[in-house]
Structure formats: structure tokens, C-alpha cells
Amino acid sequence: NADREADLGEAQVAAANGVVTADAKATFARALNADAGNLKAQYFTALAAEQDGRPEDAARIWRVMLERAPPNAPFRT
């Protein structure tokens, strides 16, 4: 399911010292295919874009996350 895939992707990033590797990108893509609203997968997809030199894409993804998030979402602080 999407949550398990997103958790696996996060573990892959942690194992790579914060780098969103090609394997992690594929894992997050599977998570998003299962649930396009998965916040963890969205976050790390944006981080991957930033790491790949595409800051505009990263900012766009993060903006959409903020627009859709409830006011008390923990990542808003």
C-alpha cells in the first residue's frame, strides 16, 4: 500500500544519507500511484526534484502540499 511504499522510500533515503536515490524515487512513485495524496511521498518527490537541480518543481509540489494541508498540519510550523 501507499504508506508502506512511502515508509520504504524514507528508509532508502535515510540509508543513502539523505539522498533520494533512483530506487527511492521509484518507491515514492509507486506510493503516489497507489495514493496521489500521500504526503510523505509528495515531500520526498519534491526533495528529489530539489536535489536534481529542479528547485521550481520542488517549490511547486511543496506549495500544493501547503495549500491542501489543514491549518494544524505538523509540517506547517
mmCIF file of C-alpha atoms in Angstrom:
data_model
loop_
_atom_site.group_PDB
_atom_site.id
_atom_site.type_symbol
_atom_site.label_atom_id
_atom_site.label_comp_id
_atom_site.label_asym_id
_atom_site.label_seq_id
_atom_site.Cartn_x
_atom_site.Cartn_y
_atom_site.Cartn_z
ATOM 1 C CA ASN A 1 0.000 0.000 0.000
ATOM 2 C CA ALA A 2 0.997 3.643 -0.347
ATOM 3 C CA ASP A 3 2.016 4.140 3.272
ATOM 4 C CA ARG A 4 4.309 1.114 3.253
ATOM 5 C CA GLU A 5 5.916 2.206 -0.006
ATOM 6 C CA ALA A 6 6.427 5.733 1.345
ATOM 7 C CA ASP A 7 7.964 4.327 4.543
ATOM 8 C CA LEU A 8 10.275 2.114 2.485
ATOM 9 C CA GLY A 9 11.298 5.108 0.382
ATOM 10 C CA GLU A 10 12.045 7.111 3.514
ATOM 11 C CA ALA A 11 14.234 4.271 4.785
ATOM 12 C CA GLN A 12 16.057 4.196 1.436
ATOM 13 C CA VAL A 13 16.728 7.929 1.707
ATOM 14 C CA ALA A 14 17.971 7.544 5.273
ATOM 15 C CA ALA A 15 20.286 4.711 4.209
ATOM 16 C CA ALA A 16 21.669 6.995 1.487
ATOM 17 C CA ASN A 17 22.402 9.793 3.982
ATOM 18 C CA GLY A 18 19.529 11.969 2.818
ATOM 19 C CA VAL A 19 19.935 11.463 -0.904
ATOM 20 C CA VAL A 20 16.798 10.489 -2.794
ATOM 21 C CA THR A 21 18.277 7.751 -4.944
ATOM 22 C CA ALA A 22 16.807 6.340 -8.147
ATOM 23 C CA ASP A 23 15.467 3.360 -6.164
ATOM 24 C CA ALA A 24 13.838 5.685 -3.641
ATOM 25 C CA LYS A 25 12.302 7.768 -6.446
ATOM 26 C CA ALA A 26 10.769 4.612 -7.905
ATOM 27 C CA THR A 27 9.447 3.634 -4.486
ATOM 28 C CA PHE A 28 7.840 7.053 -3.976
ATOM 29 C CA ALA A 29 6.356 6.870 -7.476
ATOM 30 C CA ARG A 30 4.702 3.556 -6.548
ATOM 31 C CA ALA A 31 3.341 5.171 -3.390
ATOM 32 C CA LEU A 32 1.902 8.070 -5.382
ATOM 33 C CA ASN A 33 0.400 5.699 -7.939
ATOM 34 C CA ALA A 34 -1.416 3.966 -5.083
ATOM 35 C CA ASP A 35 -2.396 7.237 -3.367
ATOM 36 C CA ALA A 36 -1.673 10.551 -5.056
ATOM 37 C CA GLY A 37 -2.327 12.323 -1.769
ATOM 38 C CA ASN A 38 0.397 10.541 0.204
ATOM 39 C CA LEU A 39 2.191 13.419 1.914
ATOM 40 C CA LYS A 40 5.427 11.586 2.641
ATOM 41 C CA ALA A 41 5.801 10.523 -0.989
ATOM 42 C CA GLN A 42 4.976 14.039 -2.163
ATOM 43 C CA TYR A 43 7.539 15.560 0.196
ATOM 44 C CA PHE A 44 10.340 13.251 -0.889
ATOM 45 C CA THR A 45 9.425 13.629 -4.558
ATOM 46 C CA ALA A 46 9.870 17.371 -4.090
ATOM 47 C CA LEU A 47 13.138 16.823 -2.247
ATOM 48 C CA ALA A 48 14.333 14.679 -5.144
ATOM 49 C CA ALA A 49 13.474 17.474 -7.566
ATOM 50 C CA GLU A 50 15.467 19.924 -5.472
ATOM 51 C CA GLN A 51 18.420 17.547 -5.292
ATOM 52 C CA ASP A 52 18.216 17.064 -9.071
ATOM 53 C CA GLY A 53 18.569 20.821 -9.626
ATOM 54 C CA ARG A 54 14.883 21.494 -10.269
ATOM 55 C CA PRO A 55 14.002 23.904 -7.436
ATOM 56 C CA GLU A 56 10.952 25.256 -9.267
ATOM 57 C CA ASP A 57 9.416 21.778 -9.437
ATOM 58 C CA ALA A 58 10.192 21.206 -5.763
ATOM 59 C CA ALA A 59 8.615 24.513 -4.764
ATOM 60 C CA ARG A 60 5.502 23.770 -6.822
ATOM 61 C CA ILE A 61 4.981 20.415 -5.110
ATOM 62 C CA TRP A 62 5.545 21.887 -1.636
ATOM 63 C CA ARG A 63 3.171 24.794 -2.358
ATOM 64 C CA VAL A 64 0.407 22.389 -3.356
ATOM 65 C CA MET A 65 1.031 20.378 -0.191
ATOM 66 C CA LEU A 66 0.646 23.516 1.917
ATOM 67 C CA GLU A 67 -2.466 24.660 0.065
ATOM 68 C CA ARG A 68 -4.183 21.324 0.670
ATOM 69 C CA ALA A 69 -2.996 20.775 4.223
ATOM 70 C CA PRO A 70 -5.184 21.507 7.211
ATOM 71 C CA PRO A 71 -4.180 24.530 9.297
ATOM 72 C CA ASN A 72 -2.899 22.286 12.093
ATOM 73 C CA ALA A 73 -0.710 20.079 9.896
ATOM 74 C CA PRO A 74 2.561 19.443 11.768
ATOM 75 C CA PHE A 75 4.733 20.372 8.796
ATOM 76 C CA ARG A 76 3.296 23.897 8.691
ATOM 77 C CA THR A 77 5.368 25.010 11.706
#
